[in-house]
Tab-separated table of C-alpha atoms in Angstrom:
chain	number	residue	atom	x	y	z
A	264	MET	CA	16.659	-22.950	16.252
A	265	PRO	CA	14.654	-20.388	13.914
A	266	LEU	CA	14.807	-20.514	9.666
A	267	ALA	CA	16.002	-17.049	9.272
A	268	ARG	CA	16.119	-13.638	11.231
A	269	LEU	CA	15.005	-10.098	9.745
A	270	VAL	CA	17.243	-6.756	11.174
A	271	VAL	CA	15.491	-3.880	10.552
A	272	ILE	CA	17.860	-1.844	9.284
A	273	GLU	CA	15.797	1.447	9.007
A	274	GLY	CA	12.662	3.172	10.392
A	275	PRO	CA	10.756	3.326	13.544
A	276	ASP	CA	11.954	-0.140	14.678
A	277	LEU	CA	15.817	0.428	14.404
A	278	GLY	CA	17.816	-2.059	15.304
A	279	VAL	CA	15.161	-4.498	16.054
A	280	GLU	CA	15.811	-8.206	15.097
A	281	PHE	CA	13.298	-10.705	14.730
A	282	GLU	CA	13.342	-14.488	14.379
A	283	ILE	CA	11.640	-16.149	12.105
A	284	PRO	CA	10.298	-19.407	13.457
A	285	LEU	CA	10.396	-22.645	10.670
A	286	ARG	CA	6.759	-22.665	9.811
A	287	GLY	CA	6.690	-18.829	8.642
A	288	GLY	CA	4.381	-16.281	9.706
A	289	GLY	CA	3.210	-12.728	8.885
A	290	ILE	CA	4.959	-8.915	8.806
A	291	GLY	CA	2.988	-6.166	9.470
A	292	ARG	CA	1.487	-3.553	12.541
A	293	GLY	CA	-0.979	-6.020	14.092
A	294	GLU	CA	-0.353	-8.661	17.046
A	295	GLY	CA	0.289	-11.724	16.118
A	296	ASN	CA	2.439	-11.257	13.325
A	297	VAL	CA	6.494	-12.621	13.722
A	298	VAL	CA	7.526	-9.385	12.581
A	299	GLN	CA	5.706	-6.987	14.340
A	300	LEU	CA	6.317	-3.029	13.648
A	301	SER	CA	5.608	-0.141	15.024
A	302	ASP	CA	5.600	1.679	11.211
A	303	LEU	CA	2.517	3.511	10.850
A	304	SER	CA	2.772	3.258	7.261
A	305	VAL	CA	3.046	-0.406	7.169
A	306	SER	CA	-0.379	-2.396	6.922
A	307	ARG	CA	-2.149	-4.822	10.608
A	308	GLN	CA	-1.132	-7.963	7.301
A	309	HIS	CA	1.487	-6.362	4.884
A	310	CYS	CA	2.622	-9.534	3.583
A	311	THR	CA	3.463	-13.163	4.857
A	312	LEU	CA	7.034	-15.453	5.115
A	313	GLU	CA	5.979	-18.895	3.956
A	314	VAL	CA	7.665	-21.459	2.841
A	315	ARG	CA	7.738	-22.829	-0.594
A	316	ASP	CA	10.039	-25.320	-2.531
A	317	GLY	CA	12.341	-25.889	0.118
A	318	ALA	CA	12.797	-21.845	0.211
A	319	LEU	CA	11.568	-19.302	2.675
A	320	CYS	CA	9.493	-16.402	0.460
A	321	LEU	CA	8.177	-13.089	1.107
A	322	VAL	CA	4.641	-13.431	-0.244
A	323	ASP	CA	2.743	-10.096	-1.242
A	324	GLU	CA	-1.183	-11.008	-2.054
A	325	GLY	CA	-2.073	-7.208	-2.851
A	326	SER	CA	-1.387	-4.870	0.609
A	327	ARG	CA	-2.305	-1.803	-0.737
A	328	ASN	CA	1.201	-0.678	0.137
A	329	LYS	CA	3.650	-3.204	-1.916
A	330	SER	CA	6.518	-4.643	-0.498
A	331	LEU	CA	9.602	-4.505	-2.201
A	332	VAL	CA	12.818	-6.987	-2.320
A	333	ASN	CA	16.168	-4.898	-3.098
A	334	GLY	CA	14.116	-2.281	-4.925
A	335	GLN	CA	11.791	-4.590	-6.550
A	336	PRO	CA	7.904	-5.210	-6.176
A	337	VAL	CA	7.449	-8.630	-5.511
A	338	THR	CA	4.426	-10.982	-4.923
A	339	VAL	CA	6.264	-13.884	-4.512
A	340	HIS	CA	10.266	-13.639	-3.875
A	341	PRO	CA	12.239	-16.853	-2.549
A	342	LEU	CA	14.982	-14.702	-0.156
A	343	ARG	CA	18.402	-14.672	-0.314
A	344	ASP	CA	21.186	-14.030	3.055
A	345	GLY	CA	21.476	-9.988	2.188
A	346	ASP	CA	17.960	-9.220	0.703
A	347	GLU	CA	16.526	-6.031	1.755
A	348	ILE	CA	13.046	-5.446	2.522
A	349	LEU	CA	11.259	-2.428	2.534
A	350	VAL	CA	7.770	-2.281	3.360
A	351	GLY	CA	6.279	1.014	4.505
A	352	LYS	CA	8.983	3.364	5.574
A	353	SER	CA	10.763	0.055	7.651
A	354	ARG	CA	13.756	-1.813	5.661
A	355	LEU	CA	14.630	-4.925	7.068
A	356	ALA	CA	17.764	-7.296	5.839
A	357	PHE	CA	17.341	-11.063	5.488
A	358	LEU	CA	20.076	-12.873	7.304
A	359	PRO	CA	19.582	-16.899	7.611
A	360	ALA	CA	20.280	-18.401	10.824
A	361	ASP	CA	23.456	-19.397	10.073
A	362	GLY	CA	25.950	-16.243	9.187
A	363	GLY	CA	25.278	-12.494	8.221
A	364	VAL	CA	25.537	-9.370	9.434
A	365	VAL	CA	23.562	-8.726	12.979
A	366	VAL	CA	22.401	-5.120	14.574
A	367	ALA	CA	22.171	-4.882	18.285
A	368	ARG	CA	19.118	-3.675	19.913
A	369	GLN	CA	19.662	-0.027	20.496
A	370	HIS	CA	21.844	0.146	24.429
A	371	THR	CA	22.634	3.684	24.088
A	372	PRO	CA	20.433	6.629	22.318
A	373	GLY	CA	22.032	7.300	19.367
A	374	ARG	CA	24.279	4.319	19.165
A	375	VAL	CA	24.431	0.953	17.487
A	376	THR	CA	26.281	-2.472	17.960
A	377	MET	CA	26.997	-4.424	14.866
A	378	GLU	CA	28.632	-7.732	14.006
A	379	VAL	CA	30.430	-8.924	10.890
A	380	GLY	CA	29.888	-12.584	9.784
A	381	SER	CA	33.540	-13.941	8.803
A	382	ARG	CA	32.358	-14.326	5.383
A	383	GLU	CA	30.524	-10.440	4.786
A	384	LEU	CA	34.162	-9.255	6.500
A	385	MET	CA	36.896	-11.243	4.362
A	386	SER	CA	34.749	-10.533	1.322
A	387	LEU	CA	35.582	-6.425	1.962
A	388	ALA	CA	38.527	-7.191	2.947
A	389	LEU	CA	39.521	-9.081	0.006
A	390	GLY	CA	37.524	-7.167	-2.245
A	391	GLY	CA	36.091	-9.628	-3.624
A	392	PRO	CA	32.673	-9.479	-5.410
A	393	ASP	CA	29.788	-9.576	-2.797
A	394	GLU	CA	28.000	-6.556	-3.751
A	395	ARG	CA	24.882	-7.561	-1.556
A	396	ALA	CA	27.395	-7.945	1.681
A	397	ARG	CA	28.825	-4.488	0.891
A	398	ARG	CA	25.174	-2.998	0.123
A	399	GLN	CA	24.218	-4.399	3.875
A	400	LEU	CA	27.184	-3.221	5.438
A	401	ALA	CA	27.268	0.772	4.180
A	402	ALA	CA	23.756	0.804	5.282
A	403	ILE	CA	24.077	-0.738	9.042
A	404	ALA	CA	27.447	1.665	8.906
A	405	GLY	CA	25.356	4.910	7.980
A	406	LEU	CA	23.098	4.042	11.004
A	407	GLY	CA	25.838	5.304	13.347
A	408	ASP	CA	26.162	8.606	11.884
A	409	ARG	CA	22.486	9.244	12.938
């Protein structure tokens, strides 16, 4: 069972979902990364995903093109449900293995299928304070307008 998932919500690999194994791994264009992107603005080895103190962390130890989490440059950042990672021109949503929003691969050009976890759906329906879920759903819903 994967530790978590990263879903590309913006960029050349739109809709692609990556399962993150328990050991973590690299994010970049190069072969051997657990998240291999085709985005030419992403370094071959852009950053890594590592388990530190029981949390999956994004680690960027000096990439030329910085890694951002929720719009902020990071060196080490423990990831939480709904965090958005920006590497190059690719934006990825972080989702723990036990839930969240899933964007399926594009089966038909111009159409993206999405599934919404019950927690996020209820938060939106009840007008709850889950701003991260609202942002994530808005970003994914915007994909349908392209």
